[in-house]
PDB file of C-alpha atoms in Angstrom:
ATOM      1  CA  UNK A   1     119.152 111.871  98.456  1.00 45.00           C
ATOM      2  CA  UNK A   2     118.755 108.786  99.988  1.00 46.00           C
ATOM      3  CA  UNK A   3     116.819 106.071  97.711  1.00 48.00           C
ATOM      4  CA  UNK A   4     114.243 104.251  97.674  1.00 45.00           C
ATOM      5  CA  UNK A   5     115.578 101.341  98.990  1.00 45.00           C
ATOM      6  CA  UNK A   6     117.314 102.859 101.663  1.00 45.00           C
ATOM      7  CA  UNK A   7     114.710 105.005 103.029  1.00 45.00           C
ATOM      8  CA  UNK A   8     112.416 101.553 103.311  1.00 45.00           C
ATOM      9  CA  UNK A   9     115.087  99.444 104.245  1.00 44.00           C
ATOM     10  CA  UNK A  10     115.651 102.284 107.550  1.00 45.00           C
ATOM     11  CA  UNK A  11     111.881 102.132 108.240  1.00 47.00           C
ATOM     12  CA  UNK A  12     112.171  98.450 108.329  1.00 46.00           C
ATOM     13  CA  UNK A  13     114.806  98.065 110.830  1.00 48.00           C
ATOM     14  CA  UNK A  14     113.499 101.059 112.685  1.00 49.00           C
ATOM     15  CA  UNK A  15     109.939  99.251 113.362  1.00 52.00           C
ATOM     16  CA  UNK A  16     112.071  96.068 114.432  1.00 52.00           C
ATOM     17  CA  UNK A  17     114.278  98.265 117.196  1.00 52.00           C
ATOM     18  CA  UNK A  18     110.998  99.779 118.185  1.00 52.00           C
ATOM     19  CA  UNK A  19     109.670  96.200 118.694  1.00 54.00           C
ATOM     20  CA  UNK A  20     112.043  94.993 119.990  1.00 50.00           C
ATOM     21  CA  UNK A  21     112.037  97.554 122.503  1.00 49.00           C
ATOM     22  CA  UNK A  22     108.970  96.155 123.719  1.00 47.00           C
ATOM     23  CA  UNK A  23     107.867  98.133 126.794  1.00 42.00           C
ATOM     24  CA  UNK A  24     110.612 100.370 126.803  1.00 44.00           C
ATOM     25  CA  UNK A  25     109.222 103.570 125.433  1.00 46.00           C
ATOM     26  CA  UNK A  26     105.951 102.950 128.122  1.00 44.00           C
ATOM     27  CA  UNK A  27     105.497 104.425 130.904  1.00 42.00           C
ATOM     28  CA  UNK A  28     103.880 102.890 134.256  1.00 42.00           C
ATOM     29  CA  UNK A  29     100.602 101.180 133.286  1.00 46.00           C
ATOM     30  CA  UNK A  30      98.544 103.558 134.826  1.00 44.00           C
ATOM     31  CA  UNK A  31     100.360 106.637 133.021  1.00 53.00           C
ATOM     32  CA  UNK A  32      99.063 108.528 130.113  1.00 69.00           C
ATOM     33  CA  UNK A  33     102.403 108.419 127.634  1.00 81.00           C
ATOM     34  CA  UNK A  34     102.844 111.502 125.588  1.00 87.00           C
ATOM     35  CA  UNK A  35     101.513 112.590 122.458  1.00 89.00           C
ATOM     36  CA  UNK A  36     104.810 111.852 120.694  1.00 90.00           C
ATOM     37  CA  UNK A  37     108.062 111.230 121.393  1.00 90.00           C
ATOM     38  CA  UNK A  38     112.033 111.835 119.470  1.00 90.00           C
ATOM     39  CA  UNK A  39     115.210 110.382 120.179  1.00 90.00           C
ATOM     40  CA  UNK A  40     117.346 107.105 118.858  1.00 89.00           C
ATOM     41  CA  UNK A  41     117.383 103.893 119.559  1.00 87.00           C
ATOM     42  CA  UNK A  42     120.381 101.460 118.694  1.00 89.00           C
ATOM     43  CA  UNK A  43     121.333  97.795 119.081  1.00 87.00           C
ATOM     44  CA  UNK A  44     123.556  95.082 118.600  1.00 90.00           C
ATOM     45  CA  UNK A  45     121.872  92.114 117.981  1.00 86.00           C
ATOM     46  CA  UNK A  46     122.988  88.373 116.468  1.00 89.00           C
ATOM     47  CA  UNK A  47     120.005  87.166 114.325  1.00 85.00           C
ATOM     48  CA  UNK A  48     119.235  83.925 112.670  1.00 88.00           C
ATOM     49  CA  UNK A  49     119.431  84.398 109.071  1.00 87.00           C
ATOM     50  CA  UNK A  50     115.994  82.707 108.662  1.00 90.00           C
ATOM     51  CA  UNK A  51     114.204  80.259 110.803  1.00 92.00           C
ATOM     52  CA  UNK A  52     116.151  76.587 109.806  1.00 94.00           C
ATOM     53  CA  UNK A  53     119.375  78.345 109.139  1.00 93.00           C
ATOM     54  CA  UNK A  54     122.483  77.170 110.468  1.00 93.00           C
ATOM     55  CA  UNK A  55     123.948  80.473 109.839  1.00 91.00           C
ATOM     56  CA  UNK A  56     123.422  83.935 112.058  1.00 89.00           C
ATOM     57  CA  UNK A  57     123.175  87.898 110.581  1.00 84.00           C
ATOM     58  CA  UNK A  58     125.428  89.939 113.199  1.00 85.00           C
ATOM     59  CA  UNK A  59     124.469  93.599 112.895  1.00 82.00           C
ATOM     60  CA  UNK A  60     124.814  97.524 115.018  1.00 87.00           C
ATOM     61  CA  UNK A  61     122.413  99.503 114.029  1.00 82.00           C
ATOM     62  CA  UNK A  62     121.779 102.943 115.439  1.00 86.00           C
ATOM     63  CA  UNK A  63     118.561 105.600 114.098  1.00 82.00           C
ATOM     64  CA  UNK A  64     116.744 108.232 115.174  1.00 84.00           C
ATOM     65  CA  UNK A  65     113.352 107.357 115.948  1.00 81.00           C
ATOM     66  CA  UNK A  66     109.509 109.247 116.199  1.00 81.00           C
ATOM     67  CA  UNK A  67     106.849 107.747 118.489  1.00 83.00           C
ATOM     68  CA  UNK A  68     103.240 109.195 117.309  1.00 85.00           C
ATOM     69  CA  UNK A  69     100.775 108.123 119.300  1.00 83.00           C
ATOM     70  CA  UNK A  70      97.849 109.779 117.611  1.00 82.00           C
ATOM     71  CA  UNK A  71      94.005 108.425 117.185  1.00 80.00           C
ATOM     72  CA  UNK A  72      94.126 106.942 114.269  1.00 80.00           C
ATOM     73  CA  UNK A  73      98.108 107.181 112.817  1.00 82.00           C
ATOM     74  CA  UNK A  74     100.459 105.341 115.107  1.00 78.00           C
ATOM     75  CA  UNK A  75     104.051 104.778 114.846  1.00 72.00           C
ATOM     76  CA  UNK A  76     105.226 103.322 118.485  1.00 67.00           C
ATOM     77  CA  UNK A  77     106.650 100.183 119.714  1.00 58.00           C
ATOM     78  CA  UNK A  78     103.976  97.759 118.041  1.00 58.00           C
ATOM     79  CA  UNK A  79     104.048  98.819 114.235  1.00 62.00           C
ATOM     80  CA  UNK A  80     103.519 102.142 111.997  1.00 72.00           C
ATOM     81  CA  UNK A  81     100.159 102.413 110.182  1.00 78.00           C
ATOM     82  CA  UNK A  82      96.376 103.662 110.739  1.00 84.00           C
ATOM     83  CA  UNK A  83      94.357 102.475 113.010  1.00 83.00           C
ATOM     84  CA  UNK A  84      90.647 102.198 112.576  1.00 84.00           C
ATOM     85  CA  UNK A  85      89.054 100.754 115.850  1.00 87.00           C
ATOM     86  CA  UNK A  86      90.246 101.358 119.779  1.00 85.00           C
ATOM     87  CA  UNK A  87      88.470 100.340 122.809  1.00 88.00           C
ATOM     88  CA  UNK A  88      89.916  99.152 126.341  1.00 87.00           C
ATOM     89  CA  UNK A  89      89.255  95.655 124.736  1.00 92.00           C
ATOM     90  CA  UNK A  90      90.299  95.795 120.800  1.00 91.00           C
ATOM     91  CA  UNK A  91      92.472  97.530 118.524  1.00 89.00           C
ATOM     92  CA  UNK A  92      92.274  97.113 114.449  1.00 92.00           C
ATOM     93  CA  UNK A  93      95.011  98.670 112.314  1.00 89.00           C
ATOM     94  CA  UNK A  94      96.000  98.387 108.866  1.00 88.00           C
ATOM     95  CA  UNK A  95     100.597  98.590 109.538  1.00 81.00           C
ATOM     96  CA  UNK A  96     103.569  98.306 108.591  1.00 78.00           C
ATOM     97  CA  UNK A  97     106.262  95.769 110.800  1.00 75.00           C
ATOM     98  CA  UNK A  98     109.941  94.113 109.533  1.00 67.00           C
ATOM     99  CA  UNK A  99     112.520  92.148 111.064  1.00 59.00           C
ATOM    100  CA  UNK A 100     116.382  92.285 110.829  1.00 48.00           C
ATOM    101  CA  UNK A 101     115.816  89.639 108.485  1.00 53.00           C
ATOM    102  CA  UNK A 102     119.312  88.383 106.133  1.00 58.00           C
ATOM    103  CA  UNK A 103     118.917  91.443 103.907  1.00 53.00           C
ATOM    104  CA  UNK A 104     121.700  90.824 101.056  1.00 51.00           C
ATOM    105  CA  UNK A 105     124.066  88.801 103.154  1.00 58.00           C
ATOM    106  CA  UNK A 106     124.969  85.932 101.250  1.00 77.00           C
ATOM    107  CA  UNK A 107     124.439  82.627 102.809  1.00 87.00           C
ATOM    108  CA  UNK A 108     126.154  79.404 102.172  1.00 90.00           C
ATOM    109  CA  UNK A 109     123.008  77.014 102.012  1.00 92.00           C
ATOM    110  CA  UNK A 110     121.491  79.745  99.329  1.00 92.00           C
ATOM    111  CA  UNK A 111     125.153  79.811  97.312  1.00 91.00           C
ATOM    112  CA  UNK A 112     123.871  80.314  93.434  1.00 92.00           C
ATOM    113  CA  UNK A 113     120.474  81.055  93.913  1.00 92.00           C
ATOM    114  CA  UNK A 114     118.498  84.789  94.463  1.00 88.00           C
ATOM    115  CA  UNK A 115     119.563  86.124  97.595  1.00 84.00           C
ATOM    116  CA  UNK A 116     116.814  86.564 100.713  1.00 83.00           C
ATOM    117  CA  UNK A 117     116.525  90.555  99.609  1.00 78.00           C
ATOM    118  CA  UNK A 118     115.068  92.826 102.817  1.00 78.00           C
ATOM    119  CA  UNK A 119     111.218  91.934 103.561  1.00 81.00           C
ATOM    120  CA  UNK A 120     109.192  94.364 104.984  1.00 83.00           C
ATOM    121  CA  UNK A 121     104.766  92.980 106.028  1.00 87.00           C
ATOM    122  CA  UNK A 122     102.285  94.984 105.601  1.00 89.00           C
ATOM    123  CA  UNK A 123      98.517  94.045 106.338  1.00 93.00           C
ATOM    124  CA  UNK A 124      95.328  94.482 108.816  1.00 94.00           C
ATOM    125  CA  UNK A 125      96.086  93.150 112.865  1.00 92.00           C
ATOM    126  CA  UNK A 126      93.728  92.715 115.348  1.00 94.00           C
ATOM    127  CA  UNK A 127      95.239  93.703 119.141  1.00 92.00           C
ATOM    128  CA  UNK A 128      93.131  92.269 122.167  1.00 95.00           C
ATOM    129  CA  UNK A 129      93.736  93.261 125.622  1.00 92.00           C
ATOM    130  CA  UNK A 130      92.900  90.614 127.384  1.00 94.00           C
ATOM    131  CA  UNK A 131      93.211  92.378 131.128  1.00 90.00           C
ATOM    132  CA  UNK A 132      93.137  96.055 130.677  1.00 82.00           C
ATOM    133  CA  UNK A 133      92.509  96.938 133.606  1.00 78.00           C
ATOM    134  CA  UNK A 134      95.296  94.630 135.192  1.00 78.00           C
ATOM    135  CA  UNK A 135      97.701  96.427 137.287  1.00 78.00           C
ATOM    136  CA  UNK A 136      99.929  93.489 137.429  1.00 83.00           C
ATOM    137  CA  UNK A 137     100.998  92.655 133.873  1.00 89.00           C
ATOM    138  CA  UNK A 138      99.448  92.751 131.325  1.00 90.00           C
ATOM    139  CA  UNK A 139      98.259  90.315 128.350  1.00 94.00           C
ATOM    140  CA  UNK A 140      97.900  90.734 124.535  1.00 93.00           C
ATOM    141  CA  UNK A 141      97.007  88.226 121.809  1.00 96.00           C
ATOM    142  CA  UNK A 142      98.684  90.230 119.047  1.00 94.00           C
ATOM    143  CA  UNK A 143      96.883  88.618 115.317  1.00 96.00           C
ATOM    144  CA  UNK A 144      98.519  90.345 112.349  1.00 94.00           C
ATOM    145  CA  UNK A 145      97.838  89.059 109.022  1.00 95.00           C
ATOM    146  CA  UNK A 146     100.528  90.705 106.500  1.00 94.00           C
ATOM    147  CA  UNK A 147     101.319  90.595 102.610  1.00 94.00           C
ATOM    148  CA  UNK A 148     104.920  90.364 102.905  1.00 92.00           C
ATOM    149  CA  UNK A 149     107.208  92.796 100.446  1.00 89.00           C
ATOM    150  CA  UNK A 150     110.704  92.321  99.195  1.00 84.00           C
ATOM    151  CA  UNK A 151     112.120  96.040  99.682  1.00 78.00           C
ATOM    152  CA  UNK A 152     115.314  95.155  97.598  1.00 76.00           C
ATOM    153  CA  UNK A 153     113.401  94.748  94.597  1.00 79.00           C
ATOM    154  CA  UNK A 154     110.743  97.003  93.913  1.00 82.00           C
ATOM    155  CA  UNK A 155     108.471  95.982  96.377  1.00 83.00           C
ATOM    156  CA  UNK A 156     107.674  92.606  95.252  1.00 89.00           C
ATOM    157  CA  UNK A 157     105.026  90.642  96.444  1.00 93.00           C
ATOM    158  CA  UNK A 158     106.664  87.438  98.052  1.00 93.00           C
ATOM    159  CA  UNK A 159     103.367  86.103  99.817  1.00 95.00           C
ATOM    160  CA  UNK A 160     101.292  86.036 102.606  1.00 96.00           C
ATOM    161  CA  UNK A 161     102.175  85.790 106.627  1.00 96.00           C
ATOM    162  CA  UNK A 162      99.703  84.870 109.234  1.00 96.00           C
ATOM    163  CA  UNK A 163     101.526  84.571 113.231  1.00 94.00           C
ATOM    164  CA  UNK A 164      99.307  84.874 116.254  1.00 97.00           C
ATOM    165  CA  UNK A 165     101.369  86.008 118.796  1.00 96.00           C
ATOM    166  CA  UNK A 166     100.526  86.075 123.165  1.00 97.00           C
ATOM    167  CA  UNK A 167     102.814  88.879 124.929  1.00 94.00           C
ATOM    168  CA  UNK A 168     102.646  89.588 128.604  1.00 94.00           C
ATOM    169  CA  UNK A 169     104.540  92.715 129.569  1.00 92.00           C
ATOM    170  CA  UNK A 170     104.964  93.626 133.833  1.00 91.00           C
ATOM    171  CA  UNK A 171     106.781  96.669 135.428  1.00 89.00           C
ATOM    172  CA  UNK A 172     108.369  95.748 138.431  1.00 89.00           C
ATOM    173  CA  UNK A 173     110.460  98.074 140.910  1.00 84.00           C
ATOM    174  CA  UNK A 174     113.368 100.485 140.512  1.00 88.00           C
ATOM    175  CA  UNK A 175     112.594 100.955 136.496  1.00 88.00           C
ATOM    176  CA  UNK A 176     112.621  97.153 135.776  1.00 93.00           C
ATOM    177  CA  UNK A 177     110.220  95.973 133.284  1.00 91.00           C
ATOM    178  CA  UNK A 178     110.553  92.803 130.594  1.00 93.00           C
ATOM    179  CA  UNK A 179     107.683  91.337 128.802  1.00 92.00           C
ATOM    180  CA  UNK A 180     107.659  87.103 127.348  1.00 95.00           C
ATOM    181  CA  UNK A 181     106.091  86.658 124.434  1.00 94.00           C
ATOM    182  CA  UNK A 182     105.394  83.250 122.372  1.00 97.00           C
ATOM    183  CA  UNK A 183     103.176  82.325 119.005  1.00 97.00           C
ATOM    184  CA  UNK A 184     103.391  80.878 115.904  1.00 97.00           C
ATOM    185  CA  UNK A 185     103.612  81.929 111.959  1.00 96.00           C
ATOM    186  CA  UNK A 186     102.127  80.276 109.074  1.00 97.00           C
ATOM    187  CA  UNK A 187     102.798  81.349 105.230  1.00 97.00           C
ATOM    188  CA  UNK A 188     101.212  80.690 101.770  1.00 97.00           C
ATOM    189  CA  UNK A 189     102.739  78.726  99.237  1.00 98.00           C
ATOM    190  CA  UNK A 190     104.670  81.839  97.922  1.00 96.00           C
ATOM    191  CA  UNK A 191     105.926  82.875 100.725  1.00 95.00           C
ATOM    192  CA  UNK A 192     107.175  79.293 101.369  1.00 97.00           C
ATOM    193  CA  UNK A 193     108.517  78.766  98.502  1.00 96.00           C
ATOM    194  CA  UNK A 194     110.869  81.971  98.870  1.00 93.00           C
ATOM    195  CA  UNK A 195     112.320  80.843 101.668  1.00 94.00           C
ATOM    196  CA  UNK A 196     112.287  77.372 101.186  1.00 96.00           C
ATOM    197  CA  UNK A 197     111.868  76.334  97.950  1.00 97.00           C
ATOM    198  CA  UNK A 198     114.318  75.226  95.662  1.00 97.00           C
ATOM    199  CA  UNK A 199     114.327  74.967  92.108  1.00 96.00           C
ATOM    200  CA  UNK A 200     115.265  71.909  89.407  1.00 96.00           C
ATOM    201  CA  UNK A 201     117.595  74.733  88.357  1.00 96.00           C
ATOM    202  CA  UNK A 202     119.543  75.655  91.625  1.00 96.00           C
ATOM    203  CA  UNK A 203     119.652  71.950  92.915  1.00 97.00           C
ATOM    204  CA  UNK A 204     123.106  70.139  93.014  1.00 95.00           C
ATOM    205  CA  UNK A 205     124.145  66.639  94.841  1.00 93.00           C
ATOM    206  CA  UNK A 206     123.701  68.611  98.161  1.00 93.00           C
ATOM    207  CA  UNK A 207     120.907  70.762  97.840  1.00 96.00           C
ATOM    208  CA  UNK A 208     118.310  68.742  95.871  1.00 97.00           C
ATOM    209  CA  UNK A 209     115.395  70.082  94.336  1.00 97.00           C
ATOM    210  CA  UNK A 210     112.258  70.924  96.482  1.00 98.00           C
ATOM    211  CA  UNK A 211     109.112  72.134  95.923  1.00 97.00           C
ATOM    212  CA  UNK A 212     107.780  73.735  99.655  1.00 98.00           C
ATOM    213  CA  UNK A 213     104.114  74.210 100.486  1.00 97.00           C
ATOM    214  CA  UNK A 214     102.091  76.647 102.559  1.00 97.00           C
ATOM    215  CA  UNK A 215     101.738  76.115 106.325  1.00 98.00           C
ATOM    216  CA  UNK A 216     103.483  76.091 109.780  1.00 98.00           C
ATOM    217  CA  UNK A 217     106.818  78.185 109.376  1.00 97.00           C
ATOM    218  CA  UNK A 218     108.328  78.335 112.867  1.00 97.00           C
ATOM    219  CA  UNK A 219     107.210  78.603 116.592  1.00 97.00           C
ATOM    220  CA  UNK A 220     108.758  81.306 118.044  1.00 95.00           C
ATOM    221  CA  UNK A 221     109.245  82.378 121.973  1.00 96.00           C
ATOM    222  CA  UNK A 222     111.287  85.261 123.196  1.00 93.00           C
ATOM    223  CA  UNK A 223     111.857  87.767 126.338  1.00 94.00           C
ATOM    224  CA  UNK A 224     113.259  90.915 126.784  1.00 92.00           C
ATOM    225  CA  UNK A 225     114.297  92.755 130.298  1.00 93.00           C
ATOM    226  CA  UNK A 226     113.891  96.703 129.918  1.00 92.00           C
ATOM    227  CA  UNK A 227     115.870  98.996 132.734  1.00 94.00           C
ATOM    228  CA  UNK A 228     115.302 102.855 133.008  1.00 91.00           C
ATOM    229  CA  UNK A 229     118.707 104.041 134.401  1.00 92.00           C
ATOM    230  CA  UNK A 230     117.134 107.689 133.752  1.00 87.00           C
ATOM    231  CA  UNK A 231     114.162 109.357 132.500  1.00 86.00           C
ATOM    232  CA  UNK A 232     115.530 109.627 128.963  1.00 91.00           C
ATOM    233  CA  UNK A 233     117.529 106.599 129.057  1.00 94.00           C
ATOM    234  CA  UNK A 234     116.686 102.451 128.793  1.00 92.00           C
ATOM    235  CA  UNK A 235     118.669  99.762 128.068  1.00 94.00           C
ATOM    236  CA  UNK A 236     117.260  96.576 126.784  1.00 92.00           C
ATOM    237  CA  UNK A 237     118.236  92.837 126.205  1.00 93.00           C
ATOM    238  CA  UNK A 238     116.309  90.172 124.396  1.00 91.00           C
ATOM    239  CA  UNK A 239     116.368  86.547 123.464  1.00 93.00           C
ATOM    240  CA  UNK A 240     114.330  84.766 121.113  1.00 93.00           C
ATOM    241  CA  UNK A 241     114.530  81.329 120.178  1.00 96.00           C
ATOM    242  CA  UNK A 242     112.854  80.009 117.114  1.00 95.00           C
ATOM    243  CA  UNK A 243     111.671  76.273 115.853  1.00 97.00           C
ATOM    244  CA  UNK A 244     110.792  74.468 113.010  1.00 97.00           C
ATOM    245  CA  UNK A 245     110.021  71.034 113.729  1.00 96.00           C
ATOM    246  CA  UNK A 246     107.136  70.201 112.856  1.00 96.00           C
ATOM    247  CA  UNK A 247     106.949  72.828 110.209  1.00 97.00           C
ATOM    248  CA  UNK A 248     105.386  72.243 106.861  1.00 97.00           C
ATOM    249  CA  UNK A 249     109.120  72.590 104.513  1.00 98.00           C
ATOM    250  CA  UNK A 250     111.274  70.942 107.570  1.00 97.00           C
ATOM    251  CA  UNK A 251     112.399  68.787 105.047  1.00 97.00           C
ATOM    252  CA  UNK A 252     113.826  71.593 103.023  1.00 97.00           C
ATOM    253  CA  UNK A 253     117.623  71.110 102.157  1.00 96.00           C
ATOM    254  CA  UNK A 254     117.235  74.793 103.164  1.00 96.00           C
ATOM    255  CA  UNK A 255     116.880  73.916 106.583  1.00 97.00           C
ATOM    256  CA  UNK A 256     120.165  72.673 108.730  1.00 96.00           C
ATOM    257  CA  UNK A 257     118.939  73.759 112.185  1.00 95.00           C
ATOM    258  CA  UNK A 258     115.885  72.690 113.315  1.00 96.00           C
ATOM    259  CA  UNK A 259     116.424  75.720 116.652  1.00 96.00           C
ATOM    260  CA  UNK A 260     118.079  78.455 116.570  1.00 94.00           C
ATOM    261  CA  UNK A 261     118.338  81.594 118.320  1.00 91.00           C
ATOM    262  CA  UNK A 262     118.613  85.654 118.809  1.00 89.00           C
ATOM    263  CA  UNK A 263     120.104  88.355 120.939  1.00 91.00           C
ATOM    264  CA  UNK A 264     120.850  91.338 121.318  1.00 90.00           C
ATOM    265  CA  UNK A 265     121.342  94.197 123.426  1.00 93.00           C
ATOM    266  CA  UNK A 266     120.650  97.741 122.835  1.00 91.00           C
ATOM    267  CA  UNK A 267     119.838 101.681 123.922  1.00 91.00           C
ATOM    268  CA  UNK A 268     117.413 103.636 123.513  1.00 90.00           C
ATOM    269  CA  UNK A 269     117.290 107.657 124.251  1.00 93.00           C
ATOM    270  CA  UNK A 270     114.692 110.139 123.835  1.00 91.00           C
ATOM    271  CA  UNK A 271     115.865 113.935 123.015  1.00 93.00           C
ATOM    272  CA  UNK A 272     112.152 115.265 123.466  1.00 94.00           C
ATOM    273  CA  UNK A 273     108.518 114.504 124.293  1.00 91.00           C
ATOM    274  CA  UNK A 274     105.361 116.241 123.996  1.00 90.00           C
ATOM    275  CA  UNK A 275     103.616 117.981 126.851  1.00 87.00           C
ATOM    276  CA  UNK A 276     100.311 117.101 125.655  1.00 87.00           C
ATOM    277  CA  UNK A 277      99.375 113.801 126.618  1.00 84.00           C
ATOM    278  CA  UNK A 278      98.417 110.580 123.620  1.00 78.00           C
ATOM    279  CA  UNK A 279      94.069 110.583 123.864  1.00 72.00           C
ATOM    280  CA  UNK A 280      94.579 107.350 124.875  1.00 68.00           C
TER     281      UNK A 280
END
């Protein structure tokens, strides 16, 4: 029996490949998309190992995934959770999102003090279509507001995560589709301090003590090109680039890059699909 940890820590980086995905699992914007959806998704991806780090997470990952596309519980592309209100113009859900964050790697700037454990949000988001109707792209202003979780150690509370996001996703010809996406992410004191923070205890001649504060984290920007070379098959590639000047803790010792970036290139395949079409 898998435990605990595991079985989180493979929903975790399942909802990332799924977002990261983007519009991969979609079909043409005019489609219905079917009630649900199994298969597995994989990637190989080079992640920074938080936003300021110098240093990068390289990881291949491969799982099985389930797209549910039901009217209130959702697990797709965006996030897994409930969701309470749909209409061509809003969406509110209460969901569950992670990243391929630096897990239990062990990272020179962090030598001696508790290791980044794997983070996993959890909190209310508010989705507004912007165009739906568009038949040329479409735009999203994606507001989540998330308690984030360390998965690594019993679920502990580690703060609060607030990142207003705009995506605009387009399907062009011959199966080619990317989307761009751009925002920003703010944190609360706690949350700050777990990345950031260092204490009089874990400070030495390089690495002096710092006490980090709630507000801007990072701005973030990223793409991702989607190509269907066959009706079960898509391969993806993505970029993202990620900044924190500017940011409330820049003046961590924590932080030696003020950019950095991450890629990665990946599969995914779906096995079956329902005949009955999602309500929606």
């Amino acid at each position: 029996m898998p435990s605990q940890h595991s079985r989180f820590s493979h929903l975790i980086v399942l909802s990332s490949l799924l977002s990261i995905c983007g519009f991969a699992h979609a079909q043409s914007e005019n489609a219905s998309k079917p009630l649900w959806e199994i298969g597995a998704v994989g990637i190989g991806a080079s992640q920074q190992a938080y936003p300021g780090s110098d240093e990068q997470v390289n990881r291949v990952v491969a799982l099985p995934f389930l797209i549910y596309r039901g009217k209130y519980f959702r697990a797709d592309r965006d996030a897994v959770g409930l969701r309470a209100i749909n209409t061509p113009r809003y969406e509110l859900d209460l969901s569950f999102a992670g990243t391929l964050g630096a897990g239990s790697n062990k990272l020179k700037a962090r030598e001696g003090m508790p290791k980044l454990g794997t983070l996993g949000e959890f909190g209310p988001r508010i989705l507004i279509h912007l165009n739906p109707e568009a038949k040329n792209g479409r735009w999203n202003l994606d507001i989540p507001v998330r308690g984030v979780f360390d998965v690594s150690d019993g679920l502990k509370f580690k703060g609060l995560k607030f990142e207003p996001t705009m995506n605009y996703a387009r399907r062009l010809g011959s199966g080619w589709s990317y989307t761009v996406s751009g925002g920003a992410a703010w944190a609360d004191t706690r949350l700050s301090e777990t990345l950031y923070g260092v204490a009089n205890e874990y400070a030495t001649s390089t690495r002096p003590a710092f006490q980090a504060q709630g507000g801007l984290m990072n701005l973030r920007a990223s793409t991702a090109v989607i190509k269907d070379i066959h009706t079960d098959w898509r391969l993806f590639a993505y970029v993202r680039a990620d900044s924190v000047a500017g940011a409330r803790n820049e003046a961590s010792s924590l932080v030696k890059r003020k950019t950095g970036g991450t890629l990665g290139i990946g599969f995914s395949y779906t096995w079956m699909r329902s005949s009955q079409s999602a309500s929606d």
